[in-house]
Amino acid sequence: MPSSASQTSHLCLVSDEVIANITPLLDSAFRPARAYLAVAPPYTQAAEYLASVFKKLDVACEHIMIDSAWDIERIRDQFMTFMETRQDGDIILNLSGGTRPMALAAHEVFLAYEQPVFH
């Protein structure tokens, strides 16, 4: 597990249910320095709302565009590329949002990279 919240990032899976992505940020001890929002086209409005909330909580935010919310193989490939190319430190997966294929693909990738997951 990362040494402190200020050194971590969260990968959040975006869907219409945004509360699950906001709740962990309410605990200042768990609040990350950065959040990546994995968002598929149907959920761009929810992602914009989340980004505005994260900004108010002083959490930097970046969108990771997912081509399809339902194509698990494509989603897995996109998460693998994300993990291979990101440059920041520790990352934790917030598994509480997104579609089931997004959650399954992200979980599989985070396990492969031996990164922590919560839901």
PDB file of C-alpha atoms in Angstrom:
ATOM      1  CA  MET A   1       0.000   0.000   0.000  1.00  0.00           C
ATOM      2  CA  PRO A   2       1.277   3.513  -0.769  1.00  0.00           C
ATOM      3  CA  SER A   3       3.024   5.384   2.013  1.00  0.00           C
ATOM      4  CA  SER A   4       0.766   8.430   2.059  1.00  0.00           C
ATOM      5  CA  ALA A   5      -2.321   9.673   0.268  1.00  0.00           C
ATOM      6  CA  SER A   6      -0.519  12.764  -1.018  1.00  0.00           C
ATOM      7  CA  GLN A   7       1.760  10.471  -3.055  1.00  0.00           C
ATOM      8  CA  THR A   8      -0.976   8.358  -4.609  1.00  0.00           C
ATOM      9  CA  SER A   9      -3.350   8.468  -7.514  1.00  0.00           C
ATOM     10  CA  HIS A  10      -6.733   6.821  -7.818  1.00  0.00           C
ATOM     11  CA  LEU A  11      -8.087   5.341 -11.027  1.00  0.00           C
ATOM     12  CA  CYS A  12     -11.852   5.814 -10.875  1.00  0.00           C
ATOM     13  CA  LEU A  13     -14.254   4.054 -13.222  1.00  0.00           C
ATOM     14  CA  VAL A  14     -17.002   6.432 -14.288  1.00  0.00           C
ATOM     15  CA  SER A  15     -20.660   5.557 -14.767  1.00  0.00           C
ATOM     16  CA  ASP A  16     -23.925   7.294 -13.913  1.00  0.00           C
ATOM     17  CA  GLU A  17     -23.397   6.389 -10.231  1.00  0.00           C
ATOM     18  CA  VAL A  18     -20.837   9.021  -9.162  1.00  0.00           C
ATOM     19  CA  ILE A  19     -21.162   8.893  -5.369  1.00  0.00           C
ATOM     20  CA  ALA A  20     -18.952   5.805  -5.063  1.00  0.00           C
ATOM     21  CA  ASN A  21     -16.102   7.742  -6.680  1.00  0.00           C
ATOM     22  CA  ILE A  22     -16.576  10.776  -4.428  1.00  0.00           C
ATOM     23  CA  THR A  23     -16.918   9.022  -1.051  1.00  0.00           C
ATOM     24  CA  PRO A  24     -13.218   8.046  -0.656  1.00  0.00           C
ATOM     25  CA  LEU A  25     -12.215  11.666  -1.212  1.00  0.00           C
ATOM     26  CA  LEU A  26     -14.163  12.786   1.845  1.00  0.00           C
ATOM     27  CA  ASP A  27     -11.551  11.156   4.086  1.00  0.00           C
ATOM     28  CA  SER A  28      -8.562  13.513   3.950  1.00  0.00           C
ATOM     29  CA  ALA A  29      -6.239  10.682   5.049  1.00  0.00           C
ATOM     30  CA  PHE A  30      -7.202   8.661   1.951  1.00  0.00           C
ATOM     31  CA  ARG A  31      -7.614  11.544  -0.527  1.00  0.00           C
ATOM     32  CA  PRO A  32      -5.159  11.165  -3.431  1.00  0.00           C
ATOM     33  CA  ALA A  33      -3.083  13.861  -5.064  1.00  0.00           C
ATOM     34  CA  ARG A  34      -4.482  12.912  -8.489  1.00  0.00           C
ATOM     35  CA  ALA A  35      -7.458  11.047  -9.875  1.00  0.00           C
ATOM     36  CA  TYR A  36      -7.695   9.465 -13.286  1.00  0.00           C
ATOM     37  CA  LEU A  37     -11.259   9.148 -14.516  1.00  0.00           C
ATOM     38  CA  ALA A  38     -11.763   6.237 -16.918  1.00  0.00           C
ATOM     39  CA  VAL A  39     -14.750   7.341 -18.946  1.00  0.00           C
ATOM     40  CA  ALA A  40     -16.585   5.831 -21.923  1.00  0.00           C
ATOM     41  CA  PRO A  41     -18.698   8.021 -24.253  1.00  0.00           C
ATOM     42  CA  PRO A  42     -22.067   7.496 -22.490  1.00  0.00           C
ATOM     43  CA  TYR A  43     -20.619   8.842 -19.224  1.00  0.00           C
ATOM     44  CA  THR A  44     -18.847  12.051 -20.228  1.00  0.00           C
ATOM     45  CA  GLN A  45     -21.355  14.244 -18.374  1.00  0.00           C
ATOM     46  CA  ALA A  46     -20.856  12.237 -15.171  1.00  0.00           C
ATOM     47  CA  ALA A  47     -17.078  12.565 -15.619  1.00  0.00           C
ATOM     48  CA  GLU A  48     -17.357  16.344 -15.932  1.00  0.00           C
ATOM     49  CA  TYR A  49     -19.391  16.465 -12.739  1.00  0.00           C
ATOM     50  CA  LEU A  50     -16.831  14.289 -10.934  1.00  0.00           C
ATOM     51  CA  ALA A  51     -13.968  16.461 -12.176  1.00  0.00           C
ATOM     52  CA  SER A  52     -15.658  19.563 -10.768  1.00  0.00           C
ATOM     53  CA  VAL A  53     -16.106  17.894  -7.365  1.00  0.00           C
ATOM     54  CA  PHE A  54     -12.520  16.633  -7.338  1.00  0.00           C
ATOM     55  CA  LYS A  55     -11.259  20.129  -8.175  1.00  0.00           C
ATOM     56  CA  LYS A  56     -13.144  21.565  -5.183  1.00  0.00           C
ATOM     57  CA  LEU A  57     -11.366  18.984  -3.011  1.00  0.00           C
ATOM     58  CA  ASP A  58      -7.949  19.965  -4.454  1.00  0.00           C
ATOM     59  CA  VAL A  59      -7.486  16.679  -6.294  1.00  0.00           C
ATOM     60  CA  ALA A  60      -5.926  17.025  -9.752  1.00  0.00           C
ATOM     61  CA  CYS A  61      -7.987  15.194 -12.331  1.00  0.00           C
ATOM     62  CA  GLU A  62      -7.320  13.692 -15.743  1.00  0.00           C
ATOM     63  CA  HIS A  63      -9.668  11.860 -18.090  1.00  0.00           C
ATOM     64  CA  ILE A  64      -8.741   8.493 -19.588  1.00  0.00           C
ATOM     65  CA  MET A  65     -11.041   7.977 -22.546  1.00  0.00           C
ATOM     66  CA  ILE A  66     -12.297   4.419 -22.947  1.00  0.00           C
ATOM     67  CA  ASP A  67     -13.563   3.587 -26.452  1.00  0.00           C
ATOM     68  CA  SER A  68     -16.388   1.324 -25.297  1.00  0.00           C
ATOM     69  CA  ALA A  69     -17.995   0.708 -21.926  1.00  0.00           C
ATOM     70  CA  TRP A  70     -18.791  -2.892 -22.933  1.00  0.00           C
ATOM     71  CA  ASP A  71     -15.911  -4.348 -25.019  1.00  0.00           C
ATOM     72  CA  ILE A  72     -13.870  -6.026 -22.278  1.00  0.00           C
ATOM     73  CA  GLU A  73     -10.897  -6.919 -24.492  1.00  0.00           C
ATOM     74  CA  ARG A  74     -10.565  -3.362 -25.803  1.00  0.00           C
ATOM     75  CA  ILE A  75     -10.980  -1.944 -22.295  1.00  0.00           C
ATOM     76  CA  ARG A  76      -8.287  -4.304 -20.958  1.00  0.00           C
ATOM     77  CA  ASP A  77      -5.909  -3.180 -23.717  1.00  0.00           C
ATOM     78  CA  GLN A  78      -6.555   0.466 -22.888  1.00  0.00           C
ATOM     79  CA  PHE A  79      -5.911  -0.072 -19.169  1.00  0.00           C
ATOM     80  CA  MET A  80      -2.701  -1.978 -19.977  1.00  0.00           C
ATOM     81  CA  THR A  81      -1.526   0.938 -22.125  1.00  0.00           C
ATOM     82  CA  PHE A  82      -2.410   3.359 -19.333  1.00  0.00           C
ATOM     83  CA  MET A  83      -0.413   1.367 -16.775  1.00  0.00           C
ATOM     84  CA  GLU A  84       2.573   1.052 -19.114  1.00  0.00           C
ATOM     85  CA  THR A  85       2.733   4.743 -20.007  1.00  0.00           C
ATOM     86  CA  ARG A  86       1.793   6.621 -16.839  1.00  0.00           C
ATOM     87  CA  GLN A  87       4.621   8.476 -15.149  1.00  0.00           C
ATOM     88  CA  ASP A  88       3.420   9.187 -11.594  1.00  0.00           C
ATOM     89  CA  GLY A  89       3.952   7.133  -8.429  1.00  0.00           C
ATOM     90  CA  ASP A  90       1.630   4.768  -6.608  1.00  0.00           C
ATOM     91  CA  ILE A  91      -1.855   4.165  -7.946  1.00  0.00           C
ATOM     92  CA  ILE A  92      -4.942   2.534  -6.433  1.00  0.00           C
ATOM     93  CA  LEU A  93      -7.993   1.294  -8.332  1.00  0.00           C
ATOM     94  CA  ASN A  94     -11.378   2.437  -7.067  1.00  0.00           C
ATOM     95  CA  LEU A  95     -13.450  -0.503  -8.301  1.00  0.00           C
ATOM     96  CA  SER A  96     -16.800   0.863  -7.174  1.00  0.00           C
ATOM     97  CA  GLY A  97     -17.918   2.505 -10.440  1.00  0.00           C
ATOM     98  CA  GLY A  98     -18.021   1.860 -14.163  1.00  0.00           C
ATOM     99  CA  THR A  99     -19.679  -0.921 -16.096  1.00  0.00           C
ATOM    100  CA  ARG A 100     -19.043  -4.555 -15.217  1.00  0.00           C
ATOM    101  CA  PRO A 101     -16.695  -5.014 -18.213  1.00  0.00           C
ATOM    102  CA  MET A 102     -14.758  -1.901 -17.166  1.00  0.00           C
ATOM    103  CA  ALA A 103     -14.490  -3.176 -13.592  1.00  0.00           C
ATOM    104  CA  LEU A 104     -13.432  -6.683 -14.631  1.00  0.00           C
ATOM    105  CA  ALA A 105     -10.804  -5.410 -17.074  1.00  0.00           C
ATOM    106  CA  ALA A 106      -9.387  -2.856 -14.629  1.00  0.00           C
ATOM    107  CA  HIS A 107      -9.262  -5.394 -11.809  1.00  0.00           C
ATOM    108  CA  GLU A 108      -7.421  -7.892 -14.000  1.00  0.00           C
ATOM    109  CA  VAL A 109      -4.853  -5.279 -15.056  1.00  0.00           C
ATOM    110  CA  PHE A 110      -4.271  -4.010 -11.518  1.00  0.00           C
ATOM    111  CA  LEU A 111      -3.762  -7.573 -10.289  1.00  0.00           C
ATOM    112  CA  ALA A 112      -1.237  -8.160 -13.085  1.00  0.00           C
ATOM    113  CA  TYR A 113       0.663  -5.031 -12.013  1.00  0.00           C
ATOM    114  CA  GLU A 114       0.306  -5.951  -8.327  1.00  0.00           C
ATOM    115  CA  GLN A 115      -1.417  -2.659  -7.534  1.00  0.00           C
ATOM    116  CA  PRO A 116      -4.006  -2.198  -4.759  1.00  0.00           C
ATOM    117  CA  VAL A 117      -7.742  -2.253  -5.390  1.00  0.00           C
ATOM    118  CA  PHE A 118     -10.642  -1.113  -3.235  1.00  0.00           C
ATOM    119  CA  HIS A 119     -14.423  -0.998  -3.632  1.00  0.00           C
TER     120      HIS A 119
END
